[in-house]
Tab-separated table of C-alpha atoms in Angstrom:
chain	number	residue	atom	x	y	z
C	156	MET	CA	121.718	41.170	-16.801
C	157	ARG	CA	123.027	44.480	-18.112
C	158	TYR	CA	126.071	44.664	-20.367
C	159	LYS	CA	128.277	46.226	-17.686
C	160	GLU	CA	127.649	43.155	-15.538
C	161	TRP	CA	128.358	40.859	-18.498
C	162	GLU	CA	131.423	42.592	-19.953
C	163	ASP	CA	134.091	41.004	-17.749
C	164	MET	CA	132.652	37.543	-18.334
C	165	TYR	CA	132.669	38.099	-22.091
C	166	LYS	CA	136.346	39.086	-21.915
C	167	ARG	CA	137.132	35.869	-20.059
C	168	ILE	CA	135.325	33.802	-22.689
C	169	VAL	CA	137.118	35.672	-25.484
C	170	GLU	CA	140.460	34.836	-23.921
C	171	ASP	CA	139.591	31.206	-23.199
C	172	LEU	CA	138.052	30.348	-26.584
C	173	LYS	CA	140.123	32.753	-28.704
C	174	ILE	CA	137.047	34.576	-29.983
C	175	ASP	CA	137.509	37.206	-32.689
C	176	VAL	CA	135.962	40.336	-31.172
C	177	GLU	CA	136.148	42.249	-34.449
C	178	ALA	CA	134.171	39.482	-36.135
C	179	ASP	CA	131.571	39.754	-33.362
C	180	ARG	CA	131.332	43.491	-34.061
C	181	LYS	CA	130.945	42.860	-37.784
C	182	ALA	CA	128.176	40.338	-37.105
C	183	ALA	CA	126.372	42.792	-34.832
C	184	SER	CA	126.551	45.510	-37.476
C	185	ILE	CA	125.185	43.149	-40.129
C	186	LEU	CA	122.319	41.980	-37.911
C	187	GLN	CA	121.472	45.608	-37.112
C	188	SER	CA	121.314	46.392	-40.847
C	189	LEU	CA	119.167	43.349	-41.586
C	190	LEU	CA	116.700	44.241	-38.834
C	191	GLU	CA	116.499	47.826	-40.083
C	192	LYS	CA	115.143	46.443	-43.365
C	193	LYS	CA	112.256	44.697	-41.609
C	194	LYS	CA	108.885	46.433	-41.925
C	195	SER	CA	107.949	45.769	-38.303
C	196	ARG	CA	109.967	46.427	-35.160
C	197	PHE	CA	109.135	45.260	-31.678
C	198	LYS	CA	109.944	46.397	-28.147
C	199	PRO	CA	111.235	44.119	-25.381
C	200	ASP	CA	108.045	44.808	-23.418
C	201	ILE	CA	106.635	41.858	-25.375
C	202	LEU	CA	109.231	39.616	-23.754
C	203	LYS	CA	108.744	41.142	-20.323
C	204	ASN	CA	104.999	40.556	-20.454
C	205	MET	CA	105.508	36.936	-21.488
C	206	ILE	CA	108.149	36.091	-18.884
C	207	GLU	CA	107.775	38.265	-15.788
C	208	ASP	CA	106.397	36.350	-12.797
C	209	LYS	CA	105.646	33.310	-14.982
C	210	ASP	CA	106.757	29.694	-14.796
C	211	ILE	CA	109.265	29.209	-17.607
C	212	ILE	CA	110.725	26.054	-19.094
C	213	VAL	CA	113.969	26.392	-21.020
C	214	PHE	CA	114.750	23.474	-23.332
C	215	GLY	CA	118.368	22.654	-24.103
C	216	ALA	CA	119.445	20.176	-26.758
C	217	GLY	CA	121.122	17.630	-24.485
C	218	PRO	CA	120.586	13.851	-24.661
C	219	SER	CA	117.989	13.891	-21.853
C	220	LEU	CA	115.710	16.247	-23.816
C	221	LEU	CA	113.191	13.801	-25.286
C	222	GLY	CA	112.797	11.710	-22.143
C	223	ASN	CA	112.179	14.777	-20.020
C	224	ILE	CA	109.674	16.201	-22.490
C	225	ASN	CA	107.635	13.018	-22.112
C	226	ARG	CA	107.923	13.042	-18.310
C	227	ASN	CA	106.854	16.669	-17.904
C	228	ILE	CA	103.916	17.094	-20.286
C	229	ASP	CA	101.607	18.574	-17.619
C	230	LEU	CA	104.198	21.154	-16.574
C	231	ILE	CA	104.928	21.958	-20.220
C	232	SER	CA	101.253	22.624	-20.914
C	233	ASN	CA	101.103	25.200	-18.099
C	234	SER	CA	104.371	27.080	-18.649
C	235	ILE	CA	105.960	29.566	-21.024
C	236	LEU	CA	108.327	27.602	-23.249
C	237	ILE	CA	111.729	28.834	-24.413
C	238	SER	CA	113.690	26.561	-26.742
C	239	ALA	CA	117.406	26.864	-27.387
C	240	ASP	CA	118.044	26.546	-31.130
C	241	GLY	CA	118.122	22.823	-32.014
C	242	ALA	CA	115.762	21.927	-29.156
C	243	THR	CA	113.068	23.653	-31.212
C	244	THR	CA	113.060	20.705	-33.602
C	245	ALA	CA	112.491	18.222	-30.765
C	246	LEU	CA	109.512	20.252	-29.543
C	247	ILE	CA	107.996	20.516	-33.006
C	248	GLU	CA	108.422	16.775	-33.553
C	249	ASN	CA	106.381	16.310	-30.368
C	250	ASP	CA	103.669	18.772	-31.469
C	251	ILE	CA	104.793	21.426	-28.989
C	252	GLN	CA	104.993	25.055	-30.072
C	253	PRO	CA	107.667	27.085	-28.241
C	254	ASP	CA	106.690	30.580	-27.165
C	255	ILE	CA	110.237	31.892	-27.618
C	256	ILE	CA	113.204	30.516	-29.563
C	257	VAL	CA	116.758	31.604	-28.723
C	258	SER	CA	118.995	30.848	-31.688
C	259	ASP	CA	122.284	31.565	-33.390
C	260	LEU	CA	120.941	29.759	-36.467
C	261	ASP	CA	122.910	26.531	-36.387
C	262	GLY	CA	120.034	24.129	-35.753
C	263	LYS	CA	117.322	23.088	-38.206
C	264	ILE	CA	116.493	26.620	-39.245
C	265	SER	CA	113.483	25.692	-41.374
C	266	ASP	CA	111.713	24.550	-38.183
C	267	GLN	CA	112.471	27.883	-36.526
C	268	ILE	CA	111.194	29.856	-39.522
C	269	ASP	CA	108.003	27.784	-39.526
C	270	ALA	CA	107.504	28.215	-35.771
C	271	ASN	CA	108.027	31.963	-36.176
C	272	LYS	CA	105.254	32.073	-38.788
C	273	LYS	CA	102.987	30.297	-36.293
C	274	GLY	CA	103.679	32.786	-33.512
C	275	SER	CA	106.941	31.871	-31.804
C	276	ILE	CA	109.120	34.881	-31.022
C	277	VAL	CA	112.665	34.265	-32.260
C	278	ILE	CA	115.646	35.939	-30.607
C	279	ILE	CA	118.497	35.731	-33.097
C	280	HIS	CA	122.063	36.069	-31.882
C	281	ALA	CA	124.925	37.554	-33.898
C	282	HIS	CA	128.512	36.390	-33.502
C	283	GLY	CA	131.550	36.143	-35.707
C	284	ASN	CA	130.874	32.587	-36.852
C	285	ASN	CA	127.304	32.953	-38.118
C	286	ILE	CA	127.471	35.977	-40.424
C	287	GLU	CA	126.584	34.003	-43.549
C	288	ASN	CA	123.552	32.461	-41.869
C	289	LEU	CA	122.387	35.866	-40.656
C	290	ILE	CA	122.491	37.230	-44.194
C	291	HIS	CA	120.837	34.159	-45.695
C	292	PHE	CA	118.086	33.464	-43.163
C	293	ILE	CA	117.041	36.717	-41.450
C	294	PRO	CA	114.929	37.843	-44.447
C	295	ARG	CA	112.991	34.562	-44.242
C	296	PHE	CA	111.657	35.161	-40.748
C	297	GLN	CA	108.201	36.714	-41.097
C	298	GLY	CA	107.071	36.917	-37.465
C	299	VAL	CA	108.324	38.705	-34.353
C	300	ILE	CA	112.118	38.629	-34.076
C	301	PHE	CA	114.673	40.346	-31.870
C	302	GLY	CA	118.429	40.596	-32.291
C	303	THR	CA	121.096	40.015	-29.656
C	304	THR	CA	124.856	40.364	-29.483
C	305	GLN	CA	127.527	39.257	-27.020
C	306	ILE	CA	129.340	42.612	-27.235
C	307	ASP	CA	128.294	46.079	-26.074
C	308	PRO	CA	124.876	46.617	-27.718
C	309	SER	CA	124.823	50.408	-27.301
C	310	PRO	CA	126.038	51.186	-30.883
C	311	TYR	CA	123.253	48.975	-32.270
C	312	PRO	CA	119.769	50.342	-31.477
C	313	LEU	CA	117.954	47.148	-32.486
C	314	LEU	CA	120.221	44.711	-30.629
C	315	TYR	CA	120.172	43.644	-26.996
C	316	ASN	CA	122.522	41.826	-24.656
C	317	TYR	CA	120.898	40.085	-21.700
C	318	GLY	CA	124.028	38.068	-20.934
C	319	GLY	CA	124.946	34.499	-21.734
C	320	PHE	CA	127.079	32.840	-24.371
C	321	THR	CA	125.569	29.616	-25.737
C	322	ASP	CA	121.965	29.367	-26.891
C	323	GLY	CA	121.059	27.441	-23.750
C	324	ASP	CA	122.483	29.759	-21.145
C	325	ARG	CA	121.368	32.852	-23.098
C	326	ALA	CA	117.818	31.519	-22.823
C	327	VAL	CA	118.267	31.130	-19.065
C	328	PHE	CA	119.759	34.622	-18.762
C	329	LEU	CA	116.767	35.953	-20.713
C	330	ALA	CA	114.310	34.385	-18.266
C	331	ASP	CA	116.366	35.655	-15.335
C	332	HIS	CA	116.598	39.177	-16.788
C	333	PHE	CA	112.834	39.467	-17.146
C	334	LYS	CA	112.244	38.092	-13.639
C	335	ALA	CA	110.568	34.767	-14.267
C	336	LYS	CA	108.922	33.289	-11.190
C	337	LYS	CA	110.382	29.826	-11.810
C	338	ILE	CA	112.880	28.620	-14.427
C	339	TYR	CA	112.847	24.896	-15.147
C	340	LEU	CA	115.635	23.488	-17.314
C	341	ILE	CA	115.040	20.458	-19.534
C	342	GLY	CA	117.721	18.911	-21.735
C	343	PHE	CA	120.672	20.553	-19.997
C	344	ASP	CA	123.338	17.852	-19.692
C	345	PHE	CA	126.911	18.618	-18.704
C	346	ASN	CA	128.528	15.181	-18.841
C	347	ASP	CA	130.329	15.798	-22.173
C	348	GLU	CA	127.706	13.806	-24.097
C	349	ILE	CA	126.265	15.779	-27.009
C	350	GLY	CA	122.584	15.341	-27.850
C	351	GLU	CA	121.260	14.623	-31.339
C	352	TYR	CA	119.387	17.945	-31.428
C	353	SER	CA	122.650	19.825	-31.075
C	354	PHE	CA	123.294	18.745	-34.676
C	355	ALA	CA	126.872	18.053	-33.618
C	356	ASP	CA	127.765	16.496	-36.964
C	357	ARG	CA	128.081	20.058	-38.272
C	358	LYS	CA	130.296	21.292	-35.444
C	359	ASP	CA	133.701	21.031	-33.826
C	360	LYS	CA	132.872	18.603	-31.007
C	361	LYS	CA	135.811	19.657	-28.848
C	362	LEU	CA	134.685	23.272	-29.047
C	363	LYS	CA	131.087	22.211	-28.378
C	364	ARG	CA	132.160	20.509	-25.141
C	365	GLU	CA	134.126	23.594	-24.100
C	366	LYS	CA	131.039	25.716	-24.729
C	367	LEU	CA	128.923	23.332	-22.659
C	368	ARG	CA	131.315	23.810	-19.758
C	369	TRP	CA	130.863	27.558	-20.086
C	370	CYS	CA	127.101	27.088	-20.271
C	371	ASN	CA	127.117	25.180	-16.991
C	372	TYR	CA	129.334	27.759	-15.320
C	373	LEU	CA	127.279	30.722	-16.514
C	374	ILE	CA	123.993	29.265	-15.316
C	375	ASN	CA	125.555	28.639	-11.912
C	376	ILE	CA	126.914	32.170	-11.531
C	377	LEU	CA	123.404	33.554	-11.901
C	378	ASN	CA	122.870	32.133	-8.416
C	379	ASN	CA	119.125	32.261	-8.997
C	380	PRO	CA	117.232	30.005	-6.551
C	381	SER	CA	114.269	29.832	-8.926
C	382	ILE	CA	116.322	27.764	-11.425
C	383	GLU	CA	115.649	24.027	-11.259
C	384	PHE	CA	117.112	21.274	-13.440
C	385	LEU	CA	114.592	18.588	-14.419
């Protein structure tokens, strides 16, 4: 999804959740500066080559995550794996290396840094509530990383916006943008129950549930017949 397609949806989310747009801009500017300091820079062709016309599994951090990992081992071993933030920890605990991690750095970040060293591409998202984590953790990532923003990315040459709001739906939008053949979703639960790998003890649970409702809505508006919930 291009930003022009996403812009109206972002405005609706801003209004609904009272998001500070100026803080989002500040976060984007900081992430841009941090990425400029990295010795290596990478083009999205890496992501396109990994995703296009491939079977993709996106892992959310819902309560059904672990059970569905165990039930779908064969599919997991033959697919490109994208984990949404905290779901990365569940995969690592089950000796599964994600190919791509989509994160706003509020999960177990040490697991994401370690996975990045071992070859996982990490797509790090900037927003107004994670500025301190951006500053603290970005320098620790030593592998391939990309930056994303939920605002217009055009002023920030090293940032992208493929659409989506939460880590989970941004991962789905990423797979959709790069034309995955099939997108399986594991650990996406929209019954107001928060999974342990969401690390909800650190978060406003009411806001988390509101974000999950947006996640569900955003995945549905993609209207992509290749998306399948497992």
